[in-house]
mmCIF file of C-alpha atoms and ligand atoms in Angstrom:
data_model
loop_
_atom_site.group_PDB
_atom_site.id
_atom_site.type_symbol
_atom_site.label_atom_id
_atom_site.label_comp_id
_atom_site.label_asym_id
_atom_site.label_seq_id
_atom_site.Cartn_x
_atom_site.Cartn_y
_atom_site.Cartn_z
ATOM 1 C CA MET A 1 23.697 14.420 13.243
ATOM 2 C CA PRO A 2 21.298 16.656 11.205
ATOM 3 C CA SER A 3 17.624 15.651 11.541
ATOM 4 C CA ALA A 4 15.008 15.383 8.775
ATOM 5 C CA ALA A 5 13.850 18.882 9.851
ATOM 6 C CA ASP A 6 17.396 20.224 9.331
ATOM 7 C CA HIS A 7 17.559 18.624 5.874
ATOM 8 C CA LEU A 8 14.152 20.108 5.032
ATOM 9 C CA ARG A 9 15.202 23.590 6.111
ATOM 10 C CA ALA A 10 18.259 23.290 3.848
ATOM 11 C CA ALA A 11 16.057 22.091 0.944
ATOM 12 C CA ILE A 12 13.662 25.017 1.422
ATOM 13 C CA GLN A 13 16.530 27.477 1.490
ATOM 14 C CA ALA A 14 18.118 25.915 -1.607
ATOM 15 C CA ALA A 15 14.777 26.187 -3.426
ATOM 16 C CA GLY A 16 14.588 29.913 -2.737
ATOM 17 C CA GLY A 17 12.368 29.907 0.347
ATOM 18 C CA GLN A 18 9.576 27.405 -0.280
ATOM 19 C CA ILE A 19 8.840 23.909 -1.610
ATOM 20 C CA SER A 20 5.567 22.195 -2.528
ATOM 21 C CA PHE A 21 3.815 20.049 0.063
ATOM 22 C CA ALA A 22 4.630 17.003 -2.141
ATOM 23 C CA GLU A 23 8.343 17.782 -1.842
ATOM 24 C CA PHE A 24 7.949 18.306 1.919
ATOM 25 C CA MET A 25 6.257 14.889 2.283
ATOM 26 C CA SER A 26 8.839 13.188 0.110
ATOM 27 C CA HIS A 27 11.690 14.563 2.258
ATOM 28 C CA ALA A 28 9.859 13.883 5.544
ATOM 29 C CA LEU A 29 9.277 10.202 4.664
ATOM 30 C CA TYR A 30 12.092 9.238 2.285
ATOM 31 C CA GLY A 31 14.776 11.936 2.479
ATOM 32 C CA ASP A 32 17.841 11.889 4.744
ATOM 33 C CA GLU A 33 16.689 10.834 8.246
ATOM 34 C CA GLY A 34 13.135 10.482 6.871
ATOM 35 C CA PHE A 35 10.470 8.440 8.641
ATOM 36 C CA TYR A 36 11.097 5.356 6.455
ATOM 37 C CA THR A 37 14.763 5.881 5.685
ATOM 38 C CA ARG A 38 16.405 6.692 9.017
ATOM 39 C CA GLU A 39 18.623 3.892 10.250
ATOM 40 C CA SER A 40 17.551 3.923 13.876
ATOM 41 C CA ASP A 41 13.965 3.229 14.787
ATOM 42 C CA THR A 42 12.803 3.372 11.178
ATOM 43 C CA GLY A 43 9.043 3.719 10.568
ATOM 44 C CA ARG A 44 7.782 0.209 10.019
ATOM 45 C CA ALA A 45 4.759 -1.978 9.783
ATOM 46 C CA GLY A 46 4.225 -4.601 12.482
ATOM 47 C CA ARG A 47 3.085 -5.167 16.021
ATOM 48 C CA ARG A 48 6.161 -3.431 17.442
ATOM 49 C CA GLY A 49 6.197 -0.819 14.697
ATOM 50 C CA ASP A 50 4.032 2.184 13.895
ATOM 51 C CA PHE A 51 1.082 0.543 12.134
ATOM 52 C CA ILE A 52 -0.381 -2.912 11.422
ATOM 53 C CA THR A 53 -1.008 -3.846 7.822
ATOM 54 C CA SER A 54 -2.738 -6.997 6.542
ATOM 55 C CA PRO A 55 0.493 -9.025 6.136
ATOM 56 C CA GLU A 56 1.416 -8.052 9.706
ATOM 57 C CA VAL A 57 -1.856 -9.389 11.151
ATOM 58 C CA GLY A 58 -0.425 -12.904 10.708
ATOM 59 C CA PRO A 59 0.362 -15.524 8.039
ATOM 60 C CA LEU A 60 -3.267 -15.959 6.886
ATOM 61 C CA PHE A 61 -3.166 -12.978 4.491
ATOM 62 C CA GLY A 62 -0.125 -14.466 2.728
ATOM 63 C CA ALA A 63 -1.814 -17.869 2.548
ATOM 64 C CA VAL A 64 -4.754 -16.271 0.695
ATOM 65 C CA ILE A 65 -2.386 -14.362 -1.607
ATOM 66 C CA ALA A 66 -0.707 -17.707 -2.405
ATOM 67 C CA ARG A 67 -4.083 -18.987 -3.642
ATOM 68 C CA ALA A 68 -4.651 -15.819 -5.675
ATOM 69 C CA LEU A 69 -1.169 -16.334 -7.172
ATOM 70 C CA ASP A 70 -2.212 -19.747 -8.511
ATOM 71 C CA ASN A 71 -5.219 -18.083 -10.145
ATOM 72 C CA TRP A 72 -3.139 -15.322 -11.765
ATOM 73 C CA TRP A 73 -0.540 -17.880 -12.892
ATOM 74 C CA ASN A 74 -3.294 -19.902 -14.582
ATOM 75 C CA GLN A 75 -4.710 -16.757 -16.197
ATOM 76 C CA LEU A 76 -1.283 -15.863 -17.565
ATOM 77 C CA GLY A 77 -0.983 -19.292 -19.200
ATOM 78 C CA ARG A 78 1.087 -21.062 -16.505
ATOM 79 C CA PRO A 79 4.438 -19.451 -17.457
ATOM 80 C CA GLU A 80 7.656 -21.275 -16.586
ATOM 81 C CA VAL A 81 8.898 -18.155 -14.768
ATOM 82 C CA PHE A 82 6.174 -16.252 -12.934
ATOM 83 C CA THR A 83 7.242 -12.998 -11.278
ATOM 84 C CA PHE A 84 5.588 -11.498 -8.207
ATOM 85 C CA VAL A 85 6.722 -7.940 -7.516
ATOM 86 C CA ASP A 86 5.810 -6.819 -4.002
ATOM 87 C CA VAL A 87 6.272 -3.038 -4.177
ATOM 88 C CA GLY A 88 6.721 -1.080 -0.952
ATOM 89 C CA ALA A 89 7.372 -4.431 0.698
ATOM 90 C CA GLY A 90 8.393 -2.958 4.083
ATOM 91 C CA PRO A 91 10.180 -5.698 6.064
ATOM 92 C CA ALA A 92 8.795 -8.312 3.576
ATOM 93 C CA THR A 93 6.526 -10.063 6.059
ATOM 94 C CA LEU A 94 4.233 -10.952 3.146
ATOM 95 C CA ALA A 95 7.095 -12.803 1.438
ATOM 96 C CA ARG A 96 7.646 -14.925 4.554
ATOM 97 C CA SER A 97 4.016 -16.032 4.742
ATOM 98 C CA VAL A 98 3.530 -16.541 0.990
ATOM 99 C CA LEU A 99 6.677 -18.655 0.764
ATOM 100 C CA SER A 100 5.732 -20.730 3.800
ATOM 101 C CA SER A 101 2.413 -21.664 2.105
ATOM 102 C CA GLU A 102 1.927 -24.594 -0.262
ATOM 103 C CA PHE A 103 0.624 -23.633 -3.711
ATOM 104 C CA GLU A 104 0.871 -24.978 -7.231
ATOM 105 C CA CYS A 105 2.934 -22.256 -8.932
ATOM 106 C CA LYS A 106 5.489 -22.020 -6.112
ATOM 107 C CA PRO A 107 8.271 -23.814 -8.116
ATOM 108 C CA HIS A 108 7.832 -21.216 -10.885
ATOM 109 C CA LEU A 109 7.710 -18.163 -8.628
ATOM 110 C CA ARG A 110 10.325 -15.429 -8.691
ATOM 111 C CA TYR A 111 9.587 -13.168 -5.679
ATOM 112 C CA ILE A 112 10.921 -9.603 -5.949
ATOM 113 C CA ALA A 113 10.498 -7.266 -2.972
ATOM 114 C CA VAL A 114 10.915 -3.597 -3.933
ATOM 115 C CA GLU A 115 11.598 -1.372 -0.961
ATOM 116 C CA ILE A 116 12.998 2.161 -1.079
ATOM 117 C CA SER A 117 14.300 2.060 2.491
ATOM 118 C CA ALA A 118 17.678 0.370 3.018
ATOM 119 C CA ALA A 119 16.781 -0.059 6.714
ATOM 120 C CA GLN A 120 13.692 -2.103 5.719
ATOM 121 C CA ARG A 121 15.544 -4.046 3.019
ATOM 122 C CA ALA A 122 18.030 -5.147 5.659
ATOM 123 C CA MET A 123 15.141 -7.076 7.281
ATOM 124 C CA HIS A 124 14.235 -9.014 4.105
ATOM 125 C CA PRO A 125 14.507 -12.811 4.283
ATOM 126 C CA THR A 126 16.731 -14.914 2.063
ATOM 127 C CA GLY A 127 15.107 -16.648 -0.904
ATOM 128 C CA ILE A 128 13.736 -13.462 -2.446
ATOM 129 C CA GLU A 129 15.235 -10.718 -4.592
ATOM 130 C CA SER A 130 15.401 -7.532 -2.561
ATOM 131 C CA VAL A 131 15.763 -4.323 -4.593
ATOM 132 C CA ALA A 132 15.374 -0.557 -4.118
ATOM 133 C CA VAL A 133 13.801 0.277 -7.473
ATOM 134 C CA MET A 134 11.030 -1.302 -9.549
ATOM 135 C CA PRO A 135 12.391 -3.538 -12.309
ATOM 136 C CA THR A 136 11.378 -2.477 -15.808
ATOM 137 C CA ALA A 137 10.271 -4.696 -18.707
ATOM 138 C CA LEU A 138 8.256 -7.121 -16.618
ATOM 139 C CA THR A 139 6.565 -10.011 -18.332
ATOM 140 C CA ASN A 140 4.321 -12.761 -16.906
ATOM 141 C CA ALA A 141 4.164 -10.831 -13.664
ATOM 142 C CA VAL A 142 1.888 -9.671 -10.878
ATOM 143 C CA VAL A 143 2.802 -6.259 -9.474
ATOM 144 C CA PHE A 144 1.349 -6.018 -5.988
ATOM 145 C CA ALA A 145 1.216 -2.910 -3.771
ATOM 146 C CA ASN A 146 -0.330 -3.202 -0.319
ATOM 147 C CA GLU A 147 -0.590 0.180 1.416
ATOM 148 C CA LEU A 148 2.011 1.771 -0.866
ATOM 149 C CA LEU A 149 -0.008 4.390 -2.739
ATOM 150 C CA ASP A 150 -1.308 6.103 0.415
ATOM 151 C CA ASN A 151 2.339 6.743 1.343
ATOM 152 C CA LEU A 152 3.420 8.315 -1.958
ATOM 153 C CA ALA A 153 3.885 12.091 -2.073
ATOM 154 C CA PHE A 154 0.884 14.115 -3.259
ATOM 155 C CA GLU A 155 0.132 17.764 -4.010
ATOM 156 C CA LEU A 156 -2.131 19.506 -1.538
ATOM 157 C CA TRP A 157 -4.598 22.093 -2.862
ATOM 158 C CA VAL A 158 -6.681 24.575 -0.861
ATOM 159 C CA TYR A 159 -9.877 26.299 -2.031
ATOM 160 C CA ASP A 160 -9.600 29.977 -1.196
ATOM 161 C CA GLY A 161 -11.866 31.714 -3.693
ATOM 162 C CA GLY A 162 -10.148 29.457 -6.261
ATOM 163 C CA TRP A 163 -7.738 26.502 -5.956
ATOM 164 C CA LYS A 164 -4.260 27.365 -4.664
ATOM 165 C CA GLN A 165 -1.409 24.937 -4.143
ATOM 166 C CA SER A 166 -0.065 24.441 -0.629
ATOM 167 C CA HIS A 167 3.660 25.129 -0.333
ATOM 168 C CA VAL A 168 5.821 25.006 2.766
ATOM 169 C CA THR A 169 8.212 27.609 4.104
ATOM 170 C CA THR A 170 9.923 28.197 7.442
ATOM 171 C CA ASP A 171 9.065 30.602 10.252
ATOM 172 C CA GLY A 172 11.891 30.356 12.760
ATOM 173 C CA ASP A 173 12.042 26.666 13.705
ATOM 174 C CA LYS A 174 8.532 25.973 12.432
ATOM 175 C CA PHE A 175 7.308 24.803 9.042
ATOM 176 C CA VAL A 176 4.325 26.830 7.819
ATOM 177 C CA GLU A 177 2.038 26.804 4.814
ATOM 178 C CA VAL A 178 1.978 29.372 2.027
ATOM 179 C CA LEU A 179 -0.635 29.262 -0.714
ATOM 180 C CA VAL A 180 0.509 29.680 -4.296
ATOM 181 C CA VAL A 181 -1.797 30.635 -7.166
ATOM 182 C CA GLN A 182 -1.335 28.085 -9.958
ATOM 183 C CA GLU A 183 -3.421 26.542 -12.705
ATOM 184 C CA PRO A 184 -5.358 23.775 -10.891
ATOM 185 C CA PRO A 185 -5.234 20.203 -12.227
ATOM 186 C CA ALA A 186 -8.337 18.998 -14.069
ATOM 187 C CA CYS A 187 -9.197 16.412 -11.377
ATOM 188 C CA LEU A 188 -10.181 19.149 -8.891
ATOM 189 C CA PRO A 189 -13.865 20.187 -8.813
ATOM 190 C CA THR A 190 -14.551 23.647 -10.254
ATOM 191 C CA SER A 191 -15.652 24.944 -6.854
ATOM 192 C CA ALA A 192 -15.655 23.748 -3.250
ATOM 193 C CA PRO A 193 -16.524 25.143 0.186
ATOM 194 C CA HIS A 194 -14.181 27.958 1.232
ATOM 195 C CA GLY A 195 -11.138 26.554 3.062
ATOM 196 C CA SER A 196 -11.589 23.010 1.819
ATOM 197 C CA ARG A 197 -8.581 20.953 0.805
ATOM 198 C CA ALA A 198 -7.964 18.201 -1.727
ATOM 199 C CA PRO A 199 -5.023 15.939 -2.585
ATOM 200 C CA VAL A 200 -3.733 15.399 -6.105
ATOM 201 C CA LEU A 201 -1.994 12.028 -6.139
ATOM 202 C CA THR A 202 0.840 12.849 -8.514
ATOM 203 C CA ASP A 203 3.272 10.129 -7.427
ATOM 204 C CA ALA A 204 0.609 7.393 -7.147
ATOM 205 C CA CYS A 205 -0.706 8.200 -10.645
ATOM 206 C CA ASN A 206 2.835 8.305 -12.072
ATOM 207 C CA TRP A 207 3.578 4.981 -10.401
ATOM 208 C CA LEU A 208 0.507 3.356 -11.960
ATOM 209 C CA GLN A 209 1.232 4.786 -15.398
ATOM 210 C CA HIS A 210 4.869 3.709 -15.261
ATOM 211 C CA THR A 211 3.998 0.223 -13.959
ATOM 212 C CA LEU A 212 1.374 -0.431 -16.631
ATOM 213 C CA ALA A 213 3.732 0.865 -19.321
ATOM 214 C CA HIS A 214 6.473 -1.582 -18.288
ATOM 215 C CA LEU A 215 4.254 -4.619 -17.791
ATOM 216 C CA ASP A 216 3.591 -7.072 -20.581
ATOM 217 C CA ASN A 217 1.168 -9.893 -19.822
ATOM 218 C CA GLY A 218 0.391 -9.388 -16.192
ATOM 219 C CA VAL A 219 -1.737 -7.899 -13.457
ATOM 220 C CA VAL A 220 -1.322 -4.856 -11.229
ATOM 221 C CA VAL A 221 -2.985 -5.236 -7.829
ATOM 222 C CA VAL A 222 -3.349 -2.265 -5.483
ATOM 223 C CA ILE A 223 -4.785 -2.617 -1.978
ATOM 224 C CA ASP A 224 -5.357 0.503 0.087
ATOM 225 C CA TYR A 225 -7.778 2.722 1.926
ATOM 226 C CA CYS A 226 -9.591 4.470 -0.897
ATOM 227 C CA SER A 227 -12.328 7.003 -1.519
ATOM 228 C CA PRO A 228 -14.277 7.152 -4.759
ATOM 229 C CA SER A 229 -13.890 10.776 -5.773
ATOM 230 C CA THR A 230 -11.903 13.987 -5.453
ATOM 231 C CA THR A 231 -15.107 16.031 -5.209
ATOM 232 C CA MET A 232 -16.253 13.944 -2.265
ATOM 233 C CA ILE A 233 -12.923 14.352 -0.485
ATOM 234 C CA ALA A 234 -12.967 18.135 -1.050
ATOM 235 C CA HIS A 235 -16.204 18.166 0.974
ATOM 236 C CA THR A 236 -14.681 16.066 3.771
ATOM 237 C CA PRO A 237 -12.684 17.572 6.672
ATOM 238 C CA TRP A 238 -9.012 17.114 5.742
ATOM 239 C CA ARG A 239 -8.105 15.484 9.064
ATOM 240 C CA GLU A 240 -10.223 12.496 7.960
ATOM 241 C CA TRP A 241 -8.129 11.826 4.843
ATOM 242 C CA LEU A 242 -4.700 13.351 5.529
ATOM 243 C CA ARG A 243 -3.496 11.384 8.534
ATOM 244 C CA THR A 244 -0.267 11.096 10.454
ATOM 245 C CA TYR A 245 0.730 8.115 12.606
ATOM 246 C CA VAL A 246 3.432 7.316 15.084
ATOM 247 C CA GLY A 247 3.670 4.242 17.311
ATOM 248 C CA HIS A 248 0.124 3.013 16.422
ATOM 249 C CA GLU A 249 -1.396 6.394 17.399
ATOM 250 C CA ARG A 250 -2.537 9.331 15.301
ATOM 251 C CA GLY A 251 0.328 11.854 15.117
ATOM 252 C CA GLY A 252 0.383 15.653 15.069
ATOM 253 C CA HIS A 253 -0.223 18.172 12.283
ATOM 254 C CA TYR A 254 1.385 17.029 9.029
ATOM 255 C CA LEU A 255 3.917 19.891 9.051
ATOM 256 C CA GLN A 256 5.107 19.011 12.562
ATOM 257 C CA ASN A 257 7.907 16.608 13.453
ATOM 258 C CA PRO A 258 9.052 15.705 9.909
ATOM 259 C CA GLY A 259 10.808 12.336 9.883
ATOM 260 C CA LYS A 260 9.229 11.371 13.203
ATOM 261 C CA GLN A 261 5.715 10.551 11.974
ATOM 262 C CA ASP A 262 4.129 8.816 8.999
ATOM 263 C CA ILE A 263 2.054 10.906 6.558
ATOM 264 C CA THR A 264 -0.679 9.124 4.598
ATOM 265 C CA VAL A 265 -3.593 10.000 2.365
ATOM 266 C CA GLN A 266 -6.829 8.360 1.313
ATOM 267 C CA VAL A 267 -6.238 6.982 -2.218
ATOM 268 C CA LEU A 268 -8.653 8.467 -4.774
ATOM 269 C CA ILE A 269 -10.098 5.973 -7.243
ATOM 270 C CA ASP A 270 -11.198 8.623 -9.764
ATOM 271 C CA GLN A 271 -7.624 9.896 -10.098
ATOM 272 C CA LEU A 272 -6.246 6.365 -10.692
ATOM 273 C CA GLN A 273 -9.100 5.676 -13.104
ATOM 274 C CA ALA A 274 -8.026 8.666 -15.184
ATOM 275 C CA ILE A 275 -4.738 6.790 -15.797
ATOM 276 C CA ALA A 276 -6.414 3.453 -16.579
ATOM 277 C CA VAL A 277 -9.820 2.031 -15.708
ATOM 278 C CA PRO A 278 -9.339 -0.942 -13.363
ATOM 279 C CA THR A 279 -10.542 -4.347 -14.522
ATOM 280 C CA THR A 280 -12.058 -5.078 -11.113
ATOM 281 C CA VAL A 281 -12.719 -3.127 -7.933
ATOM 282 C CA ARG A 282 -13.570 -5.103 -4.795
ATOM 283 C CA THR A 283 -13.409 -4.677 -1.063
ATOM 284 C CA GLN A 284 -10.647 -6.585 0.715
ATOM 285 C CA GLU A 285 -13.374 -8.680 2.326
ATOM 286 C CA GLN A 286 -14.707 -9.717 -1.112
ATOM 287 C CA PHE A 287 -11.192 -10.334 -2.443
ATOM 288 C CA LEU A 288 -10.163 -12.557 0.468
ATOM 289 C CA GLN A 289 -13.419 -14.488 0.300
ATOM 290 C CA LEU A 290 -13.007 -14.992 -3.440
ATOM 291 C CA TRP A 291 -9.602 -16.603 -2.823
ATOM 292 C CA GLY A 292 -10.741 -18.921 -0.103
ATOM 293 C CA ILE A 293 -10.166 -17.311 3.284
ATOM 294 C CA ASP A 294 -13.218 -19.141 4.654
ATOM 295 C CA ASP A 295 -11.752 -22.551 3.635
ATOM 296 C CA LEU A 296 -8.447 -21.681 5.272
ATOM 297 C CA VAL A 297 -10.167 -20.682 8.517
ATOM 298 C CA ALA A 298 -12.321 -23.851 8.507
ATOM 299 C CA GLN A 299 -9.164 -25.913 7.985
ATOM 300 C CA GLY A 300 -7.494 -24.019 10.857
ATOM 301 C CA LYS A 301 -10.378 -24.848 13.211
ATOM 302 C CA ARG A 302 -10.318 -28.504 12.161
ATOM 303 C CA VAL A 303 -6.580 -28.911 12.726
ATOM 304 C CA TRP A 304 -6.835 -27.158 16.074
ATOM 305 C CA GLN A 305 -9.663 -29.418 17.240
ATOM 306 C CA GLU A 306 -7.748 -32.540 16.155
ATOM 307 C CA ASN A 307 -4.722 -31.412 18.182
ATOM 308 C CA ALA A 308 -6.411 -29.591 21.061
ATOM 309 C CA SER A 309 -5.476 -32.220 23.639
ATOM 310 C CA ALA A 310 -1.746 -31.882 22.846
ATOM 311 C CA PRO A 311 -1.386 -28.659 20.859
ATOM 312 C CA ASN A 312 1.870 -27.981 18.998
ATOM 313 C CA LEU A 313 3.051 -24.764 17.372
ATOM 314 C CA ALA A 314 1.525 -25.687 14.008
ATOM 315 C CA ALA A 315 -1.891 -26.257 15.627
ATOM 316 C CA MET A 316 -1.646 -22.933 17.502
ATOM 317 C CA LYS A 317 -0.928 -21.169 14.194
ATOM 318 C CA MET A 318 -3.991 -22.839 12.701
ATOM 319 C CA ARG A 319 -6.137 -21.659 15.618
ATOM 320 C CA SER A 320 -4.927 -18.083 15.172
ATOM 321 C CA ARG A 321 -6.455 -18.042 11.659
ATOM 322 C CA VAL A 322 -9.837 -17.374 13.331
ATOM 323 C CA SER A 323 -8.773 -14.092 14.940
ATOM 324 C CA GLU A 324 -6.628 -13.112 11.939
ATOM 325 C CA ALA A 325 -9.657 -13.517 9.657
ATOM 326 C CA GLU A 326 -11.754 -11.325 11.964
ATOM 327 C CA ALA A 327 -9.196 -8.515 11.631
ATOM 328 C CA LEU A 328 -8.680 -8.957 7.880
ATOM 329 C CA LEU A 329 -12.419 -9.024 7.102
ATOM 330 C CA ASP A 330 -13.493 -6.321 9.579
ATOM 331 C CA SER A 331 -15.897 -4.112 7.628
ATOM 332 C CA ALA A 332 -14.940 -1.127 9.796
ATOM 333 C CA GLY A 333 -11.215 -1.740 9.221
ATOM 334 C CA LEU A 334 -9.021 -3.781 6.871
ATOM 335 C CA GLY A 335 -11.998 -5.577 5.299
ATOM 336 C CA ALA A 336 -13.247 -2.245 3.915
ATOM 337 C CA PHE A 337 -9.979 -1.535 2.074
ATOM 338 C CA THR A 338 -10.284 -1.474 -1.715
ATOM 339 C CA VAL A 339 -8.582 -3.978 -4.020
ATOM 340 C CA LEU A 340 -8.095 -2.641 -7.559
ATOM 341 C CA GLU A 341 -6.812 -4.867 -10.358
ATOM 342 C CA TRP A 342 -5.602 -3.893 -13.807
ATOM 343 C CA GLN A 343 -5.024 -6.777 -16.224
ATOM 344 C CA LYS A 344 -2.743 -6.332 -19.209
ATOM 345 C CA GLN A 345 -2.795 -8.357 -22.450
ATOM 346 C CA ASN A 346 -2.763 -12.037 -23.244
ATOM 347 C CA LEU A 347 -4.978 -12.930 -20.321
ATOM 348 C CA SER A 348 -7.327 -15.797 -20.926
ATOM 349 C CA ALA A 349 -10.869 -15.440 -19.615
ATOM 350 C CA ARG A 350 -11.082 -15.095 -15.844
ATOM 351 C CA ASP A 351 -11.551 -18.371 -14.062
ATOM 352 C CA ASP A 352 -12.575 -17.376 -10.576
ATOM 353 C CA SER A 353 -13.935 -20.885 -10.015
ATOM 354 C CA SER A 354 -10.323 -22.111 -9.750
ATOM 355 C CA ALA A 355 -10.446 -20.744 -6.188
ATOM 356 C CA LEU A 356 -12.652 -23.716 -5.385
ATOM 357 C CA HIS A 357 -10.161 -26.284 -6.660
ATOM 358 C CA HIS A 358 -7.067 -25.297 -4.699
ATOM 359 C CA LYS A 359 -5.287 -27.791 -2.559
ATOM 360 C CA SER A 360 -5.917 -27.005 1.110
ATOM 361 C CA GLN A 361 -2.962 -25.543 2.955
HETATM 362 C C1 SAM B 401 2.844 1.396 4.736
HETATM 363 S S1 SAM B 401 4.293 0.555 4.319
HETATM 364 C C2 SAM B 401 3.582 -0.964 3.706
HETATM 365 C C3 SAM B 401 4.514 -2.141 3.871
HETATM 366 C C4 SAM B 401 3.969 -3.469 3.355
HETATM 367 N N1 SAM B 401 3.518 -3.408 1.979
HETATM 368 C C5 SAM B 401 2.845 -3.974 4.240
HETATM 369 O O1 SAM B 401 1.721 -4.055 3.736
HETATM 370 O O2 SAM B 401 3.097 -4.288 5.402
HETATM 371 C C6 SAM B 401 4.796 1.363 2.806
HETATM 372 C C7 SAM B 401 6.202 0.979 2.393
HETATM 373 O O3 SAM B 401 6.442 1.463 1.061
HETATM 374 C C8 SAM B 401 7.793 1.888 0.982
HETATM 375 N N2 SAM B 401 7.909 2.779 -0.197
HETATM 376 C C9 SAM B 401 7.452 4.032 -0.336
HETATM 377 N N3 SAM B 401 7.719 4.528 -1.550
HETATM 378 C C10 SAM B 401 8.339 3.533 -2.233
HETATM 379 C C11 SAM B 401 8.832 3.411 -3.554
HETATM 380 N N4 SAM B 401 8.735 4.412 -4.430
HETATM 381 N N5 SAM B 401 9.417 2.253 -3.915
HETATM 382 C C12 SAM B 401 9.508 1.229 -3.037
HETATM 383 N N6 SAM B 401 9.071 1.287 -1.759
HETATM 384 C C13 SAM B 401 8.476 2.423 -1.361
HETATM 385 C C14 SAM B 401 8.028 2.552 2.331
HETATM 386 O O4 SAM B 401 9.401 2.683 2.636
HETATM 387 C C15 SAM B 401 7.296 1.582 3.264
HETATM 388 O O5 SAM B 401 8.150 0.566 3.724
#
């Protein structure tokens, strides 16, 4: 069966000998036999997969999101039908933990998991809507994307006496870079150290623009590893912000082994801001604390202590909240991720204090 590399070679030939890096990344991750789309051994989040995301740490993250959902539902005027769109849902682990939590708006919740990969959609649980493409015309909705934007295809630019766009061609079996002189996008700094590189997040920015355009009365929430500015990233060695992963380890060069390794980029806040200025920007640590992670951990400790002499599965799960919280709040890891929120129309004044009034779970 042809591999992702074979499909890429055919695409390069069909395009006349070269494609942009963005097209290369898109094929390598989402094309035929791509990292996320191949049927066997598909790239996936989770302990047995290639990377661990916050939902995969354990059910605590979903329990906090359930509390945040009650807040957003209240802000949106407690609609009868309240839609949560989990975009780039992977195997939908977040859905399992949100739906196993107790929260006020649960009877009103319509949970839609959007996942491009059929192999990942096949793992989705019952009780949710599982789709390949974002629904349009969303109303009374929260659109949520955890570690999606870092995985969307981006242009790669190289400063070589001026900005040139990185394209990819073939040299025998290998994929190699060619630099193409083009008008640089406005987000790039006017000059940079010779040889420096910078990403232009075309697909992430298009996704945000499209999502905001199709959302009426709702919130867009993006959680990812972010850096503040394109200028700053252009002064940072590219290996620090253009990373590959396979089986929980850093992978090889981004042009090697297409389809066999993940390709990710640091998300640039200034480029998203140029589409729309976020309503709030917090760290994941601040976000989880705002929505009561400390209460949930204290409750976990209490339940564990009450049952320590004859622990059951439920008590063990409660005890694991302590170590899950450590991972989720780690200021050198997931806790340092950025949470960006864009609110759209009809929202009543924020009522962050409602976090204090939630029923314990
Ligand atoms: C890093 S994983 C994150 C999975 C999950 N959100 C989590 O936090 O565990 C990114 C996921 O986004 C999916 N994805 C990428 N582009 C997408 C798109 N345009 N629409 C829907 N899903 C997409 C990938 O297939 C992959 O499963």
